PDB file of C-alpha atoms in Angstrom:
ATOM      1  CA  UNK A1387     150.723  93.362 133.568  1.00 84.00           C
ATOM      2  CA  UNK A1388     151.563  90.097 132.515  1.00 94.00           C
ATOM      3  CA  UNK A1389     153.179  86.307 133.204  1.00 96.00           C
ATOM      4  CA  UNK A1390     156.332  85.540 131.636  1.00 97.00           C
ATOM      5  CA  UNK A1391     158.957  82.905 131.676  1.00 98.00           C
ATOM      6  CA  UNK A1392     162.491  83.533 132.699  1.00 98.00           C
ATOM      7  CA  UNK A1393     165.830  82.309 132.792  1.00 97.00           C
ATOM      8  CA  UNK A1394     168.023  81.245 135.725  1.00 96.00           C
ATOM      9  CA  UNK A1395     171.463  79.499 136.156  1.00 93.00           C
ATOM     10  CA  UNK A1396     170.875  77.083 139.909  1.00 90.00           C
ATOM     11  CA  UNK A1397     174.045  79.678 141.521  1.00 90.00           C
ATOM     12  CA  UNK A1398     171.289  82.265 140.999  1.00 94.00           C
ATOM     13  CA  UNK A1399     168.450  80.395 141.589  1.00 94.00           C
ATOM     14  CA  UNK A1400     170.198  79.329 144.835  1.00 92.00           C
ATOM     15  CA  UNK A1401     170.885  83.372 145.274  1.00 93.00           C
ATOM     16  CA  UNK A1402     166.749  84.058 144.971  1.00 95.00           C
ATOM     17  CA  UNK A1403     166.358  80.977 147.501  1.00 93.00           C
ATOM     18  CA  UNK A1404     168.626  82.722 150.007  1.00 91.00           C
ATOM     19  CA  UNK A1405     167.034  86.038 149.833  1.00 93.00           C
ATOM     20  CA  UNK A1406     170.170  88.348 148.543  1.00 93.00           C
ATOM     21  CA  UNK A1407     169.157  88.855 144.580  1.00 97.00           C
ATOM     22  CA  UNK A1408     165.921  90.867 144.041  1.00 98.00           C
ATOM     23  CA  UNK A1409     168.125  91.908 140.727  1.00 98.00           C
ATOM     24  CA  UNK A1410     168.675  91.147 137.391  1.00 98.00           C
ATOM     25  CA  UNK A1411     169.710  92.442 134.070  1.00 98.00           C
ATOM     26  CA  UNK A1412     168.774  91.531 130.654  1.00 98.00           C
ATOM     27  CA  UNK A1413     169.970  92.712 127.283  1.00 97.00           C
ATOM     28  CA  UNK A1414     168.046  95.498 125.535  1.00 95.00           C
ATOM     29  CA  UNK A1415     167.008  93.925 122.451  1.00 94.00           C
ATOM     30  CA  UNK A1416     166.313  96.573 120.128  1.00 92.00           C
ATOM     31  CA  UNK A1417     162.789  96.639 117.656  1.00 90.00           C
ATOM     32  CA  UNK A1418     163.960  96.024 113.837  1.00 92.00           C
ATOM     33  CA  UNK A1419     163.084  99.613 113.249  1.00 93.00           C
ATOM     34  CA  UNK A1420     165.213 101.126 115.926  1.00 91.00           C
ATOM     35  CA  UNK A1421     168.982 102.567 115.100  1.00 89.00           C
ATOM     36  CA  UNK A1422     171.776 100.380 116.004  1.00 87.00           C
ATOM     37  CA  UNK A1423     173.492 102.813 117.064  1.00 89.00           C
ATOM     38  CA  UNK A1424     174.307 103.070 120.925  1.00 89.00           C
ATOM     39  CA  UNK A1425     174.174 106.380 121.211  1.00 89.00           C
ATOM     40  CA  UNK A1426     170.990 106.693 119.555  1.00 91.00           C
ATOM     41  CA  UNK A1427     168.964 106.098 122.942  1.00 92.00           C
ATOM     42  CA  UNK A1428     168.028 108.811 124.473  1.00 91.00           C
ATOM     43  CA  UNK A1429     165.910 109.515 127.917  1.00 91.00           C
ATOM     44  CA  UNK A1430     162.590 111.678 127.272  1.00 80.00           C
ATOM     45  CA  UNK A1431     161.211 114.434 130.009  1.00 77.00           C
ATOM     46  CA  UNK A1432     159.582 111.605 132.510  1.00 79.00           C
ATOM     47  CA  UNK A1433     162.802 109.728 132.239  1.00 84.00           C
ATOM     48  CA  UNK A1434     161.616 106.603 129.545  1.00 88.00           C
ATOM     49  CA  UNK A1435     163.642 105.209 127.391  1.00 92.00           C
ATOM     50  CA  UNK A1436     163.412 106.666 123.538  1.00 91.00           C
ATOM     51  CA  UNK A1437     165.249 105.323 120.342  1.00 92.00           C
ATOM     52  CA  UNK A1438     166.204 106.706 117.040  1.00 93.00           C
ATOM     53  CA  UNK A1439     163.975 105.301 114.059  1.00 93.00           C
ATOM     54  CA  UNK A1440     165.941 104.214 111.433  1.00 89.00           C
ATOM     55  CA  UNK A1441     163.603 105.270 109.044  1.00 83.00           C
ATOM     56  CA  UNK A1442     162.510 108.438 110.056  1.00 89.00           C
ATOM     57  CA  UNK A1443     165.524 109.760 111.901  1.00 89.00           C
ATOM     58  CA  UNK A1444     162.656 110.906 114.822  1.00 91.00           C
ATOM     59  CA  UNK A1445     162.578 109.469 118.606  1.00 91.00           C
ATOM     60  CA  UNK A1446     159.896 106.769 119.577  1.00 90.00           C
ATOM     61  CA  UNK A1447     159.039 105.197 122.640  1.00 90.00           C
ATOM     62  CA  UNK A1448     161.475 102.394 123.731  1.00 91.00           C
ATOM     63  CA  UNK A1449     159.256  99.363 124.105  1.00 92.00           C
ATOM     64  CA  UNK A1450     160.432  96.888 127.131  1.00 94.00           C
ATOM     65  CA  UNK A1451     160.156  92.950 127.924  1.00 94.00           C
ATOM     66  CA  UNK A1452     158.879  93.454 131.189  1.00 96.00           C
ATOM     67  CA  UNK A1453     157.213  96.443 133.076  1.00 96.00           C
ATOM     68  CA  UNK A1454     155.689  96.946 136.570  1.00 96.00           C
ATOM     69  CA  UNK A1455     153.529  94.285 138.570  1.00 96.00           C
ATOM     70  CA  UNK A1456     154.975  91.474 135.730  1.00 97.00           C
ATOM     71  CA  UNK A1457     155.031  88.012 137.187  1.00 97.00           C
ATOM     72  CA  UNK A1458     157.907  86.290 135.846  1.00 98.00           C
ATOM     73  CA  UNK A1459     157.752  82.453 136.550  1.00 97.00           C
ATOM     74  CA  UNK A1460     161.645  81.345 137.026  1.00 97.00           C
ATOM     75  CA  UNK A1461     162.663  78.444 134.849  1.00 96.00           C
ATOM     76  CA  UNK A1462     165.695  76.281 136.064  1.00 95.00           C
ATOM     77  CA  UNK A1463     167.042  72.695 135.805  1.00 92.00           C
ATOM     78  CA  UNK A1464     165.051  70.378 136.374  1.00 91.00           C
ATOM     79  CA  UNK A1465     164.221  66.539 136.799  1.00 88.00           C
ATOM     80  CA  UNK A1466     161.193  64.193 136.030  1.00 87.00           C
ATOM     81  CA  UNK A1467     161.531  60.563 137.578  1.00 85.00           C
ATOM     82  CA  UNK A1468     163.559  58.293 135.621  1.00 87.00           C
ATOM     83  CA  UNK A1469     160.481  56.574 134.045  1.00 87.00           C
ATOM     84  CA  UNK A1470     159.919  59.849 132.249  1.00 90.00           C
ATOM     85  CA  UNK A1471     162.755  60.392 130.187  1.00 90.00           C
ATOM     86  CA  UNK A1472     161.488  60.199 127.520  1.00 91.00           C
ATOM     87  CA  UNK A1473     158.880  61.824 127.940  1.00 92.00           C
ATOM     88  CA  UNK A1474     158.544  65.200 127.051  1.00 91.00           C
ATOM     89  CA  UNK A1475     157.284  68.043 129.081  1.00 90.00           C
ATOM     90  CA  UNK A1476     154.212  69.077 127.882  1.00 90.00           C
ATOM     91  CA  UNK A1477     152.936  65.445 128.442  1.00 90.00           C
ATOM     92  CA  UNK A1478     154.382  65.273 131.926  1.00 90.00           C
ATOM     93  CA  UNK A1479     151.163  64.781 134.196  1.00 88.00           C
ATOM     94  CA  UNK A1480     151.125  67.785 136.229  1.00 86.00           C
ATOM     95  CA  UNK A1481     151.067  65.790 139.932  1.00 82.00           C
ATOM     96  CA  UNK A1482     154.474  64.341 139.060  1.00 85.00           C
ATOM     97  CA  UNK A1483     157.362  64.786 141.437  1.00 82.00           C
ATOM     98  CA  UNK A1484     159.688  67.300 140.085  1.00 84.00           C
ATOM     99  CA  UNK A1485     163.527  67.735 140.941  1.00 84.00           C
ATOM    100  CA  UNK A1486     164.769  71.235 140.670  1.00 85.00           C
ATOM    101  CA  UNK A1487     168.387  71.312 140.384  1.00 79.00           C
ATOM    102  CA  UNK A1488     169.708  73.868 141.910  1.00 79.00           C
ATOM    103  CA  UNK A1489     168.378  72.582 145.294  1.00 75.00           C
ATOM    104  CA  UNK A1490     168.725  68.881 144.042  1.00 64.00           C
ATOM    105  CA  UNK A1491     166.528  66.443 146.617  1.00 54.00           C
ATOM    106  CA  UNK A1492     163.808  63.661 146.370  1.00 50.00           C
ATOM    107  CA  UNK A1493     165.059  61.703 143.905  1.00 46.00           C
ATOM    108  CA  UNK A1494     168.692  61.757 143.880  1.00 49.00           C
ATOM    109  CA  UNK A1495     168.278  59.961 147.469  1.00 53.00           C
ATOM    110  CA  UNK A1496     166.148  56.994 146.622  1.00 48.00           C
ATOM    111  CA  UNK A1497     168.342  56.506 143.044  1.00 57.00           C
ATOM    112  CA  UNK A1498     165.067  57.530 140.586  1.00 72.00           C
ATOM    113  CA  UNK A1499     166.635  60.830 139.198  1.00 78.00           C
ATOM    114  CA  UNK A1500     165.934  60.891 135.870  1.00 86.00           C
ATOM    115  CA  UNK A1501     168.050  63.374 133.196  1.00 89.00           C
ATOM    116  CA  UNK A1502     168.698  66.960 134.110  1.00 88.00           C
ATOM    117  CA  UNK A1503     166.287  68.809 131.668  1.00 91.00           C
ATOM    118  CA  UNK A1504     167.423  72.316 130.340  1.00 92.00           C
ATOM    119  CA  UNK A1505     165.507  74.950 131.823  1.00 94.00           C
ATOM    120  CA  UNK A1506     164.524  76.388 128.532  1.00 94.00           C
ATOM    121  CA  UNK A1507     161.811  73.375 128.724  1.00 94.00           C
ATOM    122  CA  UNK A1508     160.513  73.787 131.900  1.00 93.00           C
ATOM    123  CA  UNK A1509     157.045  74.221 131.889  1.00 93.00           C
ATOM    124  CA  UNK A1510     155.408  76.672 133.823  1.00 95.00           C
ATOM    125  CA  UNK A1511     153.024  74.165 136.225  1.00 93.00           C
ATOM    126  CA  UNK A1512     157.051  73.358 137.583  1.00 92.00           C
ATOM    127  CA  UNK A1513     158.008  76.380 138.394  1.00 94.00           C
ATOM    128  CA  UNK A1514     158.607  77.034 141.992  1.00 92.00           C
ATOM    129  CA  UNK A1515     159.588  80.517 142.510  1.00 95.00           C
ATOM    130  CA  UNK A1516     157.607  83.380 141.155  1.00 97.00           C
ATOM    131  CA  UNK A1517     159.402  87.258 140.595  1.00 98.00           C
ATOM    132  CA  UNK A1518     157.088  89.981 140.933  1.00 97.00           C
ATOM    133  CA  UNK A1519     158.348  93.334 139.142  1.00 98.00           C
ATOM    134  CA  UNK A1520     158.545  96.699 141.182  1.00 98.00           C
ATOM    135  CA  UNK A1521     160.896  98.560 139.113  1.00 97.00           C
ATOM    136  CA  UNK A1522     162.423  98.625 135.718  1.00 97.00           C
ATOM    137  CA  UNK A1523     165.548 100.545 134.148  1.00 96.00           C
ATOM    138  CA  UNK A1524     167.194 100.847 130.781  1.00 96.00           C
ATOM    139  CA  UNK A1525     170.689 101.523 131.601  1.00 96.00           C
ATOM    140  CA  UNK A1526     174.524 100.903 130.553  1.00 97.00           C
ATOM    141  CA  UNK A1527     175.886  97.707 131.969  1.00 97.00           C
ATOM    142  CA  UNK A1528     179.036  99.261 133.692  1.00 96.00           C
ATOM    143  CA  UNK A1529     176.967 101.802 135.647  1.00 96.00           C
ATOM    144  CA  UNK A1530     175.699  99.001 137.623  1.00 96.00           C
ATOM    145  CA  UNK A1531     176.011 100.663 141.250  1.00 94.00           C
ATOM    146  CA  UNK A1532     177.223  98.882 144.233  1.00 91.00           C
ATOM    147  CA  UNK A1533     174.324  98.742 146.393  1.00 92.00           C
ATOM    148  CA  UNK A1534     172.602  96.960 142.795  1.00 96.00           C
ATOM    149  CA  UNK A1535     175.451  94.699 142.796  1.00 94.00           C
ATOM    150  CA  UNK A1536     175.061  93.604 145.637  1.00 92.00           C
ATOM    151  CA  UNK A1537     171.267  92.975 145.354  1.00 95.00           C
ATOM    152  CA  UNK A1538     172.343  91.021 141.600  1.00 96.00           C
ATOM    153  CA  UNK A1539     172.855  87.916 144.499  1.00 94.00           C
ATOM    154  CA  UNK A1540     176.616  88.682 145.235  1.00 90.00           C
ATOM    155  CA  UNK A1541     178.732  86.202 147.621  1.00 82.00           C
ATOM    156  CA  UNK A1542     179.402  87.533 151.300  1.00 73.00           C
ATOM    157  CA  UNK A1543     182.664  89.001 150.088  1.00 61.00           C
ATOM    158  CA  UNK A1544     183.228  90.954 153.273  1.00 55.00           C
ATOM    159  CA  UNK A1545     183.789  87.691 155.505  1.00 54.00           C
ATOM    160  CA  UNK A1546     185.826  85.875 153.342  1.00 51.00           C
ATOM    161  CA  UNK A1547     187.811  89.219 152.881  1.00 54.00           C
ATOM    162  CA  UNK A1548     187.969  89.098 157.050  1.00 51.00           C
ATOM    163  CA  UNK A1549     189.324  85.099 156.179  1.00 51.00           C
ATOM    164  CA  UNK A1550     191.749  86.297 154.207  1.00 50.00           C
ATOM    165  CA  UNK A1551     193.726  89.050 155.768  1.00 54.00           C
ATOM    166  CA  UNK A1552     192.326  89.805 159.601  1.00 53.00           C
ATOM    167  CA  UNK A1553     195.079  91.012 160.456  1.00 54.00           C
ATOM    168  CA  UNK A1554     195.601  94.328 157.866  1.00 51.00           C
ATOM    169  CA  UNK A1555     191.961  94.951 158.062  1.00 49.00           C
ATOM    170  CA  UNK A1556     192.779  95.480 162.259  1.00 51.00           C
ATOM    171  CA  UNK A1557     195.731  97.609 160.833  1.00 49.00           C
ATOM    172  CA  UNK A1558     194.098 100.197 159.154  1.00 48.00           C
ATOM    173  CA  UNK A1559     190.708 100.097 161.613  1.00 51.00           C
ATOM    174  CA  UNK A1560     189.095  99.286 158.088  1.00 52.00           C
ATOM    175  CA  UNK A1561     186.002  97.037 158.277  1.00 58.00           C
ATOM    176  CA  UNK A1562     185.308  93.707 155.860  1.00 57.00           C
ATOM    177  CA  UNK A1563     182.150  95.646 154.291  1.00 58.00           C
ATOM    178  CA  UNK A1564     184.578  98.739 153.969  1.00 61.00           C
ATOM    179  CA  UNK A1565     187.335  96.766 152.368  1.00 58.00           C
ATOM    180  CA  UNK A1566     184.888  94.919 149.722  1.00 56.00           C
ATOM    181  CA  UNK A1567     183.429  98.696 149.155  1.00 58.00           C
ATOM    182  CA  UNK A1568     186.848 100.640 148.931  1.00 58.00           C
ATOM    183  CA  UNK A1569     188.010  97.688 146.475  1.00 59.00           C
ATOM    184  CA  UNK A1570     185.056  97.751 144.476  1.00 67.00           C
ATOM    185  CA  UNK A1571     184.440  93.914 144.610  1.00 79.00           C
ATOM    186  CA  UNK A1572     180.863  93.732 144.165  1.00 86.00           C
ATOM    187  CA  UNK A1573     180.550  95.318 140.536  1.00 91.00           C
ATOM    188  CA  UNK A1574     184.118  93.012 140.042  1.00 89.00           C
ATOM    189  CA  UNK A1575     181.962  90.280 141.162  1.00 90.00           C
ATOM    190  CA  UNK A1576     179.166  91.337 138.365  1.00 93.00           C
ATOM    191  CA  UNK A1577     181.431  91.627 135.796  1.00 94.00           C
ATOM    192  CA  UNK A1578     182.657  88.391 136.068  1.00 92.00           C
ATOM    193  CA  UNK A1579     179.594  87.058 136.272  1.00 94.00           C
ATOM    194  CA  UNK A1580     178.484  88.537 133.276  1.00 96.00           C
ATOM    195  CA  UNK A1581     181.511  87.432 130.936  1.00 95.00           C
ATOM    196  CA  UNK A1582     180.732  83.916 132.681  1.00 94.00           C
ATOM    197  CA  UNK A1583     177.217  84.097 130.719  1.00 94.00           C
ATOM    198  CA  UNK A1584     177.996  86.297 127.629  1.00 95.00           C
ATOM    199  CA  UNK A1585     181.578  85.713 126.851  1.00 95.00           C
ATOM    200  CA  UNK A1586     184.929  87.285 127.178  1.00 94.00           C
ATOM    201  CA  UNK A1587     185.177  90.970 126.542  1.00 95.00           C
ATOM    202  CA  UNK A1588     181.191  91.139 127.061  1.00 97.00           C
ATOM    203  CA  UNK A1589     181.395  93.267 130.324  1.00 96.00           C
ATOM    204  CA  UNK A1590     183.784  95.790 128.607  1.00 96.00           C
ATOM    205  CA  UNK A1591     181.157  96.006 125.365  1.00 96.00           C
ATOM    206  CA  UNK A1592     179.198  98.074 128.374  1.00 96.00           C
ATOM    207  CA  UNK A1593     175.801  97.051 126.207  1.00 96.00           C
ATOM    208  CA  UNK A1594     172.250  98.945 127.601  1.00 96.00           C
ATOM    209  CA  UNK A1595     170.965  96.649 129.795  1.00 97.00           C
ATOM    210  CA  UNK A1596     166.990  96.433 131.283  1.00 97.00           C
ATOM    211  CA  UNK A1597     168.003  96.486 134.815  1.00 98.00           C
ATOM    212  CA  UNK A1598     165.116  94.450 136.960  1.00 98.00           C
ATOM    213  CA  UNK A1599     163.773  94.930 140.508  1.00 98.00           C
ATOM    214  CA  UNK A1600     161.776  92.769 142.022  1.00 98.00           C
ATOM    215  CA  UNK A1601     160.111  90.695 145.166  1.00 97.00           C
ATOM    216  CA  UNK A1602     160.606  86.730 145.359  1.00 97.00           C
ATOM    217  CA  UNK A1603     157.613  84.434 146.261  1.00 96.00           C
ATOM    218  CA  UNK A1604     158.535  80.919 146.724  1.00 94.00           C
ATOM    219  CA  UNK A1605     155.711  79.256 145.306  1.00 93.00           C
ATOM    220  CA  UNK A1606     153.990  78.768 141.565  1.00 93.00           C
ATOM    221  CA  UNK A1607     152.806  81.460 139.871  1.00 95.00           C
ATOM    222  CA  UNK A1608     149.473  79.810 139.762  1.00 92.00           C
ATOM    223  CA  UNK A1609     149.645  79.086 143.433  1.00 90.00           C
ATOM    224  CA  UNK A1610     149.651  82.633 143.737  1.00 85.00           C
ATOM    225  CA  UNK A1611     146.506  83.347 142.063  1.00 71.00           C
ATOM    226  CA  UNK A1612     144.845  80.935 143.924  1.00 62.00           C
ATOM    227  CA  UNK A1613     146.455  82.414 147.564  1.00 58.00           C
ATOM    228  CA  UNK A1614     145.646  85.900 146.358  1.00 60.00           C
ATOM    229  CA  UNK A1615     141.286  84.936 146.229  1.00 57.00           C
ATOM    230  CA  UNK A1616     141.620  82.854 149.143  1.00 57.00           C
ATOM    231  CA  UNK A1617     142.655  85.971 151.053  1.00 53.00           C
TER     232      UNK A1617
END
């Protein structure tokens, strides 16, 4: 087990807030060593993930970024007071108020906000939700499932779909959850989501993927460790 960083635009951080994404998925990065070649992972007789070695031509254990009972503490952006800008993070006394963007109070109201800081530098004492890892998957991108979709922090697609048209859902005696199903909106939904953060023509490259499960806490990660010998 161990604590790691990670990565979060505020729509998802918004999405882990809410309670509907307990999902996400990271590229595979492959070891130097490893063949290049797609096709070249393989799955061995307990199901993990095995690669081609270059150099050898023989299969080796797939090593992954994260595995069960990780904590991953979620970075986002973020804001100091506006006496800190220049300050940098590291030197940021750890009492300060902190602004976290994708929620955006405290300072904004009483006109102290300081600059939005890239969540690449937020440091860990800042962080405010913690992921805890059940489950991890290599797979390919586009056989994302619906139910995992869904669970990736997907929009209520059903009701607006009800907005839209109520009348030709009535019609056909076809639910909003049905119609979003039959139409195949949530892994639509992914894909654009993912061309949003890799590019154009990203979603069709159908790269492996480590597909991520996990339970949200809304607190620090050290907060947790102190909770967790308290009980």
């Amino acid at each position: 087990m161990a604590d790691r960083p990670i990565i979060f635009s505020a729509p998802m951080v918004r999405a882990l807030l809410a309670g509907c994404k307990t999902q996400t998925r990271r590229l595979l990065k492959l070891p130097k060593w490893a063949s290049t070649d797609p096709d070249h992972i393989k799955f061995g007789g307990s199901g993990a993930p095995e690669v081609i070695c270059q150099g050898t031509g023989c299969l080796a254990a797939l090593p992954l970024p994260y595995g069960v009972g990780d904590r991953l503490w979620v970075r986002e952006g973020w804001r100091a007071a506006r006496s800190l800008d220049r300050t940098p993070p590291r030197d940021i006394c750890r009492d300060a108020d902190v602004e976290h963007a994708a929620t955006a109070r405290s300072y904004a109201e009483i006109g102290l906000k300081g600059r939005l800081r890239p969540s690449i530098h937020m440091t860990r004492w800042a962080s405010c939700l913690t992921l805890v890892v059940t489950e991890v998957r290599v797979e390919r991108l586009n056989d994302i499932s619906e139910a995992d979709a869904v669970t990736e922090g997907m929009p209520d697609f059903g009701a607006l779909c009800e907005a839209l048209d109520p009348g030709k859902l009535n019609a056909v005696r076809e639910t909003a959850a049905q119609t979003a199903s039959r139409l195949r909106w949530p892994q639509r939904w992914f894909e654009g989501l993912w061309n949003e953060i890799h590019g154009d023509g990203a979603w069709a490259a159908n790269p492996w993927v480590v597909a991520v499960t996990f339970t949200v806490h809304h607190a620090n990660i050290d907060a947790l460790d102190i909770a967790a010998r308290a009980a």
